[in-house]
Amino acid sequence: MSRITDQTKRFIRRVATFRNCCSRIEEQFAANRLRTTDVELVYASSFLSVCAQWEGLLEAVIYEVGCGEGSRKRGNARAVTFKKRSHLEQLLLFPSKDYLGISTVKQAESLTRILVPSGMPVATIDEPSRTLLQQAGWIRNAIAHESDHALQLFRKKVPGVEQLHSNKRYPAPFLRHEFRQSPIQRRLDVYFAAFQKSAEDMGRAW
């Protein structure tokens, strides 16, 4: 098992843990032990945690591609490798970044292509998943920044928000919203599944 595969599997397990946490919270809510605001807080914090860990995974994948073991799979030939992580950082942080922040798949793939012309393993993430991950970024920003601009962008860019009542057009109620009854599926489930699938695809591709 490659280190990237191991990292992606651990990420997938963490996402499942957060999803189970939200399910247990719903059970507590159904038993009248929690308020709506308490449940929504758990949804928002769980989503932020998964987004942060996803960004960390993308960063770890890029460092592993550049400094770790190579892949024998077709299309994964590296154009350049680095013996030390610090040398790779000098390239990725050039010319004036203080830290390596990777928030989008597009940005991660662009950096990966410096090391592997094919862009693997990030390039393996399919378009439907990329679309959902982009939407996840707008949701994340609306939660984390709490600005009018981020909230308006969330309401404009994320499909399904406009279907909610006007007082529910916020990230946490949106993530909690049931858009399918049998079986029950919430918006949170859709985005968490996209994170998991993307991680699994990267793990298989390297």
PDB file of C-alpha atoms in Angstrom:
ATOM      1  CA  MET A   1       0.000   0.000   0.000  1.00  0.00           C
ATOM      2  CA  SER A   2       1.382   3.402  -0.978  1.00  0.00           C
ATOM      3  CA  ARG A   3       1.565   6.188   1.582  1.00  0.00           C
ATOM      4  CA  ILE A   4      -0.976   8.188  -0.437  1.00  0.00           C
ATOM      5  CA  THR A   5      -3.396   5.263  -0.326  1.00  0.00           C
ATOM      6  CA  ASP A   6      -2.930   5.040   3.429  1.00  0.00           C
ATOM      7  CA  GLN A   7      -3.545   8.770   3.837  1.00  0.00           C
ATOM      8  CA  THR A   8      -6.697   8.709   1.736  1.00  0.00           C
ATOM      9  CA  LYS A   9      -8.094   5.722   3.641  1.00  0.00           C
ATOM     10  CA  ARG A  10      -7.547   7.468   6.962  1.00  0.00           C
ATOM     11  CA  PHE A  11      -9.303  10.553   5.615  1.00  0.00           C
ATOM     12  CA  ILE A  12     -12.265   8.461   4.446  1.00  0.00           C
ATOM     13  CA  ARG A  13     -12.593   6.944   7.919  1.00  0.00           C
ATOM     14  CA  ARG A  14     -12.543  10.396   9.520  1.00  0.00           C
ATOM     15  CA  VAL A  15     -15.328  11.618   7.241  1.00  0.00           C
ATOM     16  CA  ALA A  16     -17.395   8.571   8.167  1.00  0.00           C
ATOM     17  CA  THR A  17     -16.844   9.406  11.840  1.00  0.00           C
ATOM     18  CA  PHE A  18     -18.183  12.940  11.378  1.00  0.00           C
ATOM     19  CA  ARG A  19     -21.163  11.618   9.418  1.00  0.00           C
ATOM     20  CA  ASN A  20     -21.977   9.153  12.193  1.00  0.00           C
ATOM     21  CA  CYS A  21     -21.671  11.941  14.729  1.00  0.00           C
ATOM     22  CA  CYS A  22     -24.324  13.978  12.899  1.00  0.00           C
ATOM     23  CA  SER A  23     -26.589  10.921  12.725  1.00  0.00           C
ATOM     24  CA  ARG A  24     -26.306  10.395  16.474  1.00  0.00           C
ATOM     25  CA  ILE A  25     -27.068  14.062  17.061  1.00  0.00           C
ATOM     26  CA  GLU A  26     -30.263  13.676  15.010  1.00  0.00           C
ATOM     27  CA  GLU A  27     -31.281  10.792  17.255  1.00  0.00           C
ATOM     28  CA  GLN A  28     -30.768  12.989  20.299  1.00  0.00           C
ATOM     29  CA  PHE A  29     -32.806  15.744  18.651  1.00  0.00           C
ATOM     30  CA  ALA A  30     -35.635  13.318  17.855  1.00  0.00           C
ATOM     31  CA  ALA A  31     -35.686  12.384  21.535  1.00  0.00           C
ATOM     32  CA  ASN A  32     -36.122  16.091  22.438  1.00  0.00           C
ATOM     33  CA  ARG A  33     -32.736  16.237  24.141  1.00  0.00           C
ATOM     34  CA  LEU A  34     -31.235  18.957  21.934  1.00  0.00           C
ATOM     35  CA  ARG A  35     -32.307  22.240  20.403  1.00  0.00           C
ATOM     36  CA  THR A  36     -32.237  22.957  16.675  1.00  0.00           C
ATOM     37  CA  THR A  37     -29.376  25.419  17.161  1.00  0.00           C
ATOM     38  CA  ASP A  38     -27.338  22.724  18.935  1.00  0.00           C
ATOM     39  CA  VAL A  39     -27.794  20.312  16.031  1.00  0.00           C
ATOM     40  CA  GLU A  40     -26.951  22.936  13.438  1.00  0.00           C
ATOM     41  CA  LEU A  41     -23.778  23.835  15.339  1.00  0.00           C
ATOM     42  CA  VAL A  42     -22.621  20.210  15.120  1.00  0.00           C
ATOM     43  CA  TYR A  43     -23.349  20.113  11.388  1.00  0.00           C
ATOM     44  CA  ALA A  44     -21.441  23.321  10.741  1.00  0.00           C
ATOM     45  CA  SER A  45     -18.436  22.363  12.858  1.00  0.00           C
ATOM     46  CA  SER A  46     -18.304  18.863  11.364  1.00  0.00           C
ATOM     47  CA  PHE A  47     -18.373  20.297   7.865  1.00  0.00           C
ATOM     48  CA  LEU A  48     -15.602  22.770   8.663  1.00  0.00           C
ATOM     49  CA  SER A  49     -13.475  19.983  10.121  1.00  0.00           C
ATOM     50  CA  VAL A  50     -13.866  17.801   7.035  1.00  0.00           C
ATOM     51  CA  CYS A  51     -13.022  20.728   4.741  1.00  0.00           C
ATOM     52  CA  ALA A  52      -9.880  21.488   6.755  1.00  0.00           C
ATOM     53  CA  GLN A  53      -8.808  17.843   6.671  1.00  0.00           C
ATOM     54  CA  TRP A  54      -9.475  17.692   2.931  1.00  0.00           C
ATOM     55  CA  GLU A  55      -7.142  20.638   2.379  1.00  0.00           C
ATOM     56  CA  GLY A  56      -4.587  18.910   4.572  1.00  0.00           C
ATOM     57  CA  LEU A  57      -4.942  15.743   2.499  1.00  0.00           C
ATOM     58  CA  LEU A  58      -4.353  17.615  -0.760  1.00  0.00           C
ATOM     59  CA  GLU A  59      -1.227  19.183   0.704  1.00  0.00           C
ATOM     60  CA  ALA A  60       0.006  15.802   1.971  1.00  0.00           C
ATOM     61  CA  VAL A  61      -0.584  14.221  -1.440  1.00  0.00           C
ATOM     62  CA  ILE A  62       1.467  16.903  -3.189  1.00  0.00           C
ATOM     63  CA  TYR A  63       4.351  16.533  -0.751  1.00  0.00           C
ATOM     64  CA  GLU A  64       4.255  12.751  -1.097  1.00  0.00           C
ATOM     65  CA  VAL A  65       4.241  12.968  -4.902  1.00  0.00           C
ATOM     66  CA  GLY A  66       7.247  15.259  -4.841  1.00  0.00           C
ATOM     67  CA  CYS A  67       9.275  13.717  -2.036  1.00  0.00           C
ATOM     68  CA  GLY A  68       7.900  10.242  -1.377  1.00  0.00           C
ATOM     69  CA  GLU A  69       7.986   6.943  -3.206  1.00  0.00           C
ATOM     70  CA  GLY A  70       7.183   7.004  -6.891  1.00  0.00           C
ATOM     71  CA  SER A  71       4.290   5.159  -8.483  1.00  0.00           C
ATOM     72  CA  ARG A  72       4.687   2.315 -10.946  1.00  0.00           C
ATOM     73  CA  LYS A  73       1.275   2.902 -12.462  1.00  0.00           C
ATOM     74  CA  ARG A  74       1.064   4.072 -16.037  1.00  0.00           C
ATOM     75  CA  GLY A  75       0.902   7.844 -16.431  1.00  0.00           C
ATOM     76  CA  ASN A  76       2.422   8.550 -13.026  1.00  0.00           C
ATOM     77  CA  ALA A  77       5.994   9.189 -14.142  1.00  0.00           C
ATOM     78  CA  ARG A  78       7.462  12.149 -12.280  1.00  0.00           C
ATOM     79  CA  ALA A  79       9.226  14.985 -14.079  1.00  0.00           C
ATOM     80  CA  VAL A  80      11.078  16.050 -10.959  1.00  0.00           C
ATOM     81  CA  THR A  81      11.623  14.755  -7.426  1.00  0.00           C
ATOM     82  CA  PHE A  82      12.948  16.322  -4.259  1.00  0.00           C
ATOM     83  CA  LYS A  83      15.055  14.678  -1.575  1.00  0.00           C
ATOM     84  CA  LYS A  84      13.940  17.133   1.051  1.00  0.00           C
ATOM     85  CA  ARG A  85      10.522  18.561   1.770  1.00  0.00           C
ATOM     86  CA  SER A  86      12.085  21.965   2.362  1.00  0.00           C
ATOM     87  CA  HIS A  87      13.352  22.065  -1.224  1.00  0.00           C
ATOM     88  CA  LEU A  88       9.868  21.341  -2.544  1.00  0.00           C
ATOM     89  CA  GLU A  89       8.461  24.048  -0.297  1.00  0.00           C
ATOM     90  CA  GLN A  90      10.819  26.581  -1.844  1.00  0.00           C
ATOM     91  CA  LEU A  91       9.299  25.807  -5.236  1.00  0.00           C
ATOM     92  CA  LEU A  92       5.664  25.727  -4.133  1.00  0.00           C
ATOM     93  CA  LEU A  93       5.908  28.798  -1.915  1.00  0.00           C
ATOM     94  CA  PHE A  94       7.683  30.885  -4.550  1.00  0.00           C
ATOM     95  CA  PRO A  95       7.642  33.832  -4.883  1.00  0.00           C
ATOM     96  CA  SER A  96       6.108  35.270  -1.728  1.00  0.00           C
ATOM     97  CA  LYS A  97       3.773  32.882   0.096  1.00  0.00           C
ATOM     98  CA  ASP A  98       4.128  32.460   3.839  1.00  0.00           C
ATOM     99  CA  TYR A  99       2.461  29.036   3.838  1.00  0.00           C
ATOM    100  CA  LEU A 100       1.100  26.482   1.421  1.00  0.00           C
ATOM    101  CA  GLY A 101      -2.680  26.782   1.367  1.00  0.00           C
ATOM    102  CA  ILE A 102      -4.511  24.495  -1.049  1.00  0.00           C
ATOM    103  CA  SER A 103      -8.260  25.024  -1.012  1.00  0.00           C
ATOM    104  CA  THR A 104      -9.371  23.828  -4.454  1.00  0.00           C
ATOM    105  CA  VAL A 105      -8.860  20.760  -6.620  1.00  0.00           C
ATOM    106  CA  LYS A 106      -7.879  23.020  -9.512  1.00  0.00           C
ATOM    107  CA  GLN A 107      -5.083  24.580  -7.481  1.00  0.00           C
ATOM    108  CA  ALA A 108      -3.899  21.180  -6.229  1.00  0.00           C
ATOM    109  CA  GLU A 109      -3.837  19.737  -9.743  1.00  0.00           C
ATOM    110  CA  SER A 110      -1.924  22.735 -11.045  1.00  0.00           C
ATOM    111  CA  LEU A 111       0.765  22.217  -8.402  1.00  0.00           C
ATOM    112  CA  THR A 112       0.817  18.461  -8.981  1.00  0.00           C
ATOM    113  CA  ARG A 113       1.427  18.922 -12.709  1.00  0.00           C
ATOM    114  CA  ILE A 114       4.724  20.624 -11.833  1.00  0.00           C
ATOM    115  CA  LEU A 115       5.819  17.264 -10.457  1.00  0.00           C
ATOM    116  CA  VAL A 116       3.842  14.792 -12.586  1.00  0.00           C
ATOM    117  CA  PRO A 117       2.879  15.962 -16.102  1.00  0.00           C
ATOM    118  CA  SER A 118      -0.319  13.895 -16.027  1.00  0.00           C
ATOM    119  CA  GLY A 119      -1.445  15.633 -12.839  1.00  0.00           C
ATOM    120  CA  MET A 120      -1.970  12.324 -11.079  1.00  0.00           C
ATOM    121  CA  PRO A 121      -3.302  11.452  -8.615  1.00  0.00           C
ATOM    122  CA  VAL A 122      -5.309  14.691  -8.279  1.00  0.00           C
ATOM    123  CA  ALA A 123      -6.287  14.662 -11.960  1.00  0.00           C
ATOM    124  CA  THR A 124      -8.274  11.481 -11.413  1.00  0.00           C
ATOM    125  CA  ILE A 125     -11.015  13.352  -9.517  1.00  0.00           C
ATOM    126  CA  ASP A 126     -14.050  13.414 -11.834  1.00  0.00           C
ATOM    127  CA  GLU A 127     -16.095  16.470 -12.818  1.00  0.00           C
ATOM    128  CA  PRO A 128     -19.210  15.710 -10.716  1.00  0.00           C
ATOM    129  CA  SER A 129     -17.018  15.454  -7.618  1.00  0.00           C
ATOM    130  CA  ARG A 130     -15.129  18.624  -8.547  1.00  0.00           C
ATOM    131  CA  THR A 131     -18.425  20.485  -8.848  1.00  0.00           C
ATOM    132  CA  LEU A 132     -19.555  19.347  -5.410  1.00  0.00           C
ATOM    133  CA  LEU A 133     -16.162  20.142  -3.866  1.00  0.00           C
ATOM    134  CA  GLN A 134     -16.318  23.637  -5.338  1.00  0.00           C
ATOM    135  CA  GLN A 135     -19.750  24.097  -3.793  1.00  0.00           C
ATOM    136  CA  ALA A 136     -18.332  22.793  -0.518  1.00  0.00           C
ATOM    137  CA  GLY A 137     -15.798  25.612  -0.660  1.00  0.00           C
ATOM    138  CA  TRP A 138     -18.549  28.240  -0.873  1.00  0.00           C
ATOM    139  CA  ILE A 139     -20.400  26.584   2.015  1.00  0.00           C
ATOM    140  CA  ARG A 140     -17.211  26.463   4.055  1.00  0.00           C
ATOM    141  CA  ASN A 141     -16.493  30.153   3.453  1.00  0.00           C
ATOM    142  CA  ALA A 142     -20.012  31.138   4.476  1.00  0.00           C
ATOM    143  CA  ILE A 143     -19.571  29.261   7.763  1.00  0.00           C
ATOM    144  CA  ALA A 144     -16.017  30.314   8.527  1.00  0.00           C
ATOM    145  CA  HIS A 145     -16.050  33.955   7.403  1.00  0.00           C
ATOM    146  CA  GLU A 146     -19.568  34.906   8.501  1.00  0.00           C
ATOM    147  CA  SER A 147     -19.476  37.835   6.073  1.00  0.00           C
ATOM    148  CA  ASP A 148     -22.321  39.178   3.954  1.00  0.00           C
ATOM    149  CA  HIS A 149     -20.245  38.576   0.821  1.00  0.00           C
ATOM    150  CA  ALA A 150     -19.574  34.917   1.646  1.00  0.00           C
ATOM    151  CA  LEU A 151     -23.224  34.351   2.553  1.00  0.00           C
ATOM    152  CA  GLN A 152     -24.492  35.942  -0.649  1.00  0.00           C
ATOM    153  CA  LEU A 153     -22.058  33.887  -2.705  1.00  0.00           C
ATOM    154  CA  PHE A 154     -23.272  30.748  -0.940  1.00  0.00           C
ATOM    155  CA  ARG A 155     -26.897  31.600  -1.714  1.00  0.00           C
ATOM    156  CA  LYS A 156     -26.112  32.441  -5.328  1.00  0.00           C
ATOM    157  CA  LYS A 157     -23.729  29.614  -6.229  1.00  0.00           C
ATOM    158  CA  VAL A 158     -24.904  26.552  -4.285  1.00  0.00           C
ATOM    159  CA  PRO A 159     -27.858  24.718  -5.894  1.00  0.00           C
ATOM    160  CA  GLY A 160     -30.779  23.975  -3.627  1.00  0.00           C
ATOM    161  CA  VAL A 161     -30.411  26.914  -1.270  1.00  0.00           C
ATOM    162  CA  GLU A 162     -33.155  28.856  -3.027  1.00  0.00           C
ATOM    163  CA  GLN A 163     -35.597  25.997  -2.356  1.00  0.00           C
ATOM    164  CA  LEU A 164     -35.427  26.571   1.382  1.00  0.00           C
ATOM    165  CA  HIS A 165     -37.562  28.996   3.350  1.00  0.00           C
ATOM    166  CA  SER A 166     -35.948  32.425   3.534  1.00  0.00           C
ATOM    167  CA  ASN A 167     -35.014  32.000   7.208  1.00  0.00           C
ATOM    168  CA  LYS A 168     -33.316  28.668   6.415  1.00  0.00           C
ATOM    169  CA  ARG A 169     -30.979  29.895   3.687  1.00  0.00           C
ATOM    170  CA  TYR A 170     -27.879  29.500   5.805  1.00  0.00           C
ATOM    171  CA  PRO A 171     -25.130  26.847   5.634  1.00  0.00           C
ATOM    172  CA  ALA A 172     -26.098  24.732   8.663  1.00  0.00           C
ATOM    173  CA  PRO A 173     -29.840  24.440   7.871  1.00  0.00           C
ATOM    174  CA  PHE A 174     -28.929  23.749   4.246  1.00  0.00           C
ATOM    175  CA  LEU A 175     -26.526  20.939   5.179  1.00  0.00           C
ATOM    176  CA  ARG A 176     -29.158  19.440   7.442  1.00  0.00           C
ATOM    177  CA  HIS A 177     -31.951  19.688   4.883  1.00  0.00           C
ATOM    178  CA  GLU A 178     -33.554  16.379   3.828  1.00  0.00           C
ATOM    179  CA  PHE A 179     -33.955  16.402   0.057  1.00  0.00           C
ATOM    180  CA  ARG A 180     -34.688  12.677  -0.200  1.00  0.00           C
ATOM    181  CA  GLN A 181     -37.008  10.722   2.057  1.00  0.00           C
ATOM    182  CA  SER A 182     -36.468   7.062   1.165  1.00  0.00           C
ATOM    183  CA  PRO A 183     -33.794   6.499   2.160  1.00  0.00           C
ATOM    184  CA  ILE A 184     -33.290   9.716   4.097  1.00  0.00           C
ATOM    185  CA  GLN A 185     -30.486  11.751   2.573  1.00  0.00           C
ATOM    186  CA  ARG A 186     -29.319  15.157   3.682  1.00  0.00           C
ATOM    187  CA  ARG A 187     -27.214  17.681   1.812  1.00  0.00           C
ATOM    188  CA  LEU A 188     -24.354  16.945   4.197  1.00  0.00           C
ATOM    189  CA  ASP A 189     -24.344  13.327   3.005  1.00  0.00           C
ATOM    190  CA  VAL A 190     -23.898  14.387  -0.620  1.00  0.00           C
ATOM    191  CA  TYR A 191     -20.851  16.536   0.094  1.00  0.00           C
ATOM    192  CA  PHE A 192     -19.274  14.053   2.475  1.00  0.00           C
ATOM    193  CA  ALA A 193     -19.712  11.322  -0.164  1.00  0.00           C
ATOM    194  CA  ALA A 194     -17.951  13.543  -2.719  1.00  0.00           C
ATOM    195  CA  PHE A 195     -15.025  14.066  -0.347  1.00  0.00           C
ATOM    196  CA  GLN A 196     -14.772  10.326   0.261  1.00  0.00           C
ATOM    197  CA  LYS A 197     -15.018   9.370  -3.411  1.00  0.00           C
ATOM    198  CA  SER A 198     -12.383  11.921  -4.418  1.00  0.00           C
ATOM    199  CA  ALA A 199     -10.002  10.647  -1.743  1.00  0.00           C
ATOM    200  CA  GLU A 200     -10.616   7.047  -2.759  1.00  0.00           C
ATOM    201  CA  ASP A 201      -9.986   7.862  -6.427  1.00  0.00           C
ATOM    202  CA  MET A 202      -6.672   9.535  -5.587  1.00  0.00           C
ATOM    203  CA  GLY A 203      -5.601   6.582  -3.479  1.00  0.00           C
ATOM    204  CA  ARG A 204      -6.317   4.151  -6.300  1.00  0.00           C
ATOM    205  CA  ALA A 205      -4.593   6.293  -8.919  1.00  0.00           C
ATOM    206  CA  TRP A 206      -1.153   6.370  -7.293  1.00  0.00           C
TER     207      TRP A 206
END
